[in-house]
Short mmCIF file of C-alpha atoms in Angstrom, two decimals:
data_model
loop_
_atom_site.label_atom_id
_atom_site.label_comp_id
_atom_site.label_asym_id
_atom_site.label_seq_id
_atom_site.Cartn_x
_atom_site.Cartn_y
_atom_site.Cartn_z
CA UNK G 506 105.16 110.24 87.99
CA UNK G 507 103.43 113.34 89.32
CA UNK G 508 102.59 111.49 92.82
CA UNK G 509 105.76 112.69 94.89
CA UNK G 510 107.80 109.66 96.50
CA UNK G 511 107.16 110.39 99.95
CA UNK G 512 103.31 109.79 98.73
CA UNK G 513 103.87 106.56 97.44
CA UNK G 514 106.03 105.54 99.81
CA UNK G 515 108.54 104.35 97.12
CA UNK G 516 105.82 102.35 95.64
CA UNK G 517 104.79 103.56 92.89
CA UNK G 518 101.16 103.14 93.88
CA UNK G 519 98.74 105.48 95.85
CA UNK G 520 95.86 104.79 98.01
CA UNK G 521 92.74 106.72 97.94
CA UNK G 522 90.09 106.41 100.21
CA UNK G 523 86.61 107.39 100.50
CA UNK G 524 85.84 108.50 103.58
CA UNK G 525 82.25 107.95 105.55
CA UNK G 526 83.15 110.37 109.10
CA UNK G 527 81.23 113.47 107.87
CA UNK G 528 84.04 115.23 109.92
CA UNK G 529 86.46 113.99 107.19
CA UNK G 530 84.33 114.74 104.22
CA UNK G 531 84.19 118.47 105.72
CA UNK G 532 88.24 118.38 106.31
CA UNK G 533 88.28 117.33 102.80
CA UNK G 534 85.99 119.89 101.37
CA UNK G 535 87.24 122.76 103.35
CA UNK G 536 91.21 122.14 102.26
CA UNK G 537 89.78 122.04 98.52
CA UNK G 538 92.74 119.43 97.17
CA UNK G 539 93.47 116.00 97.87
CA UNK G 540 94.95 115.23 101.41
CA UNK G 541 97.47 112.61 101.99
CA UNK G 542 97.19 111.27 105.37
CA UNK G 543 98.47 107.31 107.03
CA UNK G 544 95.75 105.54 109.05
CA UNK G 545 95.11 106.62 112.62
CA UNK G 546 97.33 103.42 113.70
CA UNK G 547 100.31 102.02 113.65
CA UNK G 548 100.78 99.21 111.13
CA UNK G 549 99.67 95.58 112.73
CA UNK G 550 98.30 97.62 115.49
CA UNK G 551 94.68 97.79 116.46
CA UNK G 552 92.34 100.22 114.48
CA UNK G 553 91.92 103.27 117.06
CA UNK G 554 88.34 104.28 117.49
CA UNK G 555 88.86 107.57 119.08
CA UNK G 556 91.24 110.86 119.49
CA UNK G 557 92.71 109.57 123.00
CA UNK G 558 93.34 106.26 121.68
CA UNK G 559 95.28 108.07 118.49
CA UNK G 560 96.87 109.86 121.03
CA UNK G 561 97.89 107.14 123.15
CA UNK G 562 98.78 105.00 119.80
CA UNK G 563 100.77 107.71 117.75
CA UNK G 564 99.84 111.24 119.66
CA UNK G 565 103.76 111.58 119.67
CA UNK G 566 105.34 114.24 117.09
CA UNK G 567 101.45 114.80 115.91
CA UNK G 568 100.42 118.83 115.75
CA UNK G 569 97.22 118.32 116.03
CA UNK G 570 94.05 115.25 116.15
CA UNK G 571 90.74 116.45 115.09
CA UNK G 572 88.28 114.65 117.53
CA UNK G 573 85.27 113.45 115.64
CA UNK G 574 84.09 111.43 118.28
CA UNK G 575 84.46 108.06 118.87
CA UNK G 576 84.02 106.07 115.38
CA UNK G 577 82.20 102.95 116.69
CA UNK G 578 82.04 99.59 115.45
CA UNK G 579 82.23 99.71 111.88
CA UNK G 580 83.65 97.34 109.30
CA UNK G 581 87.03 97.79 107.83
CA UNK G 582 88.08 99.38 104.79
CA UNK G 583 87.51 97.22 101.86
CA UNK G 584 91.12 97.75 99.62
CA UNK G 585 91.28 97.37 95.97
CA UNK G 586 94.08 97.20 93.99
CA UNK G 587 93.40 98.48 90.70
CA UNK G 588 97.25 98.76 89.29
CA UNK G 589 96.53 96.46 86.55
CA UNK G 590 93.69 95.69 84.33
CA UNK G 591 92.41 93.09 86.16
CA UNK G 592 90.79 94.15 89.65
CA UNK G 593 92.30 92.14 92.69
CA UNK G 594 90.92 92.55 95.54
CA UNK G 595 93.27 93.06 98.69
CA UNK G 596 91.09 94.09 101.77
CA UNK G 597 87.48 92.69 101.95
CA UNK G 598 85.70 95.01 104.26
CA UNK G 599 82.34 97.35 104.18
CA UNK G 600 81.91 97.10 100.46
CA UNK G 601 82.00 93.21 99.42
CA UNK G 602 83.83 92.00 95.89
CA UNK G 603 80.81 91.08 94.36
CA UNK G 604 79.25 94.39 95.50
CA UNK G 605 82.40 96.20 93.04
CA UNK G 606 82.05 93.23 90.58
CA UNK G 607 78.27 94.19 90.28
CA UNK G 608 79.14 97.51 90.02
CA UNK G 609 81.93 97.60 87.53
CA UNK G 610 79.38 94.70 85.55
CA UNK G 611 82.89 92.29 85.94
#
């Protein structure tokens, strides 16, 4: 109930990720509280893999696109859904199920 709406997105839910780009992890450290942010894409779209492609996908209406170079080939996010008790996996990507299952000794 503390997670404002606009958060959410009426969902009730939040997603956090984890992020690798040691860009991000410095953006992250440096604002010293959480940041709330949409993927660098629209929905169904391709995943962009650089600032001019952001710009080119979404640039519009954006203040500002910290360039951290171009991100590559890497797999996708892996998504977990961890509303209930029971883990369900939503998104298999860079971090496999059994990986988490391993992890969390499931």
């Amino acid at each position: 109930p503390r997670i404002p709406e606009q958060v959410t997105a009426g969902t009730g839910t939040v997603g956090i990720r984890f992020p690798e780009a040691p860009i991000a992890r410095a953006l992250i450290a440096a604002a010293g509280v959480p940041i709330t942010a949409s993927s660098a894409n629209r929905s169904g779209q391709p995943e962009c893999r650089s600032a001019a492609a952001v710009n080119d996908s979404i640039g519009k209406g954006l203040a500002l696109i910290l360039d951290g170079g171009d991100s590559g080939e890497s797999a996708p996010s892996t998504v977990v859904s961890v509303v209930s008790v029971e883990l369900k996996m939503l998104r298999e990507g860079a971090v496999s199920q059994k990986a988490i299952s391993d992890f969390l000794r499931l």
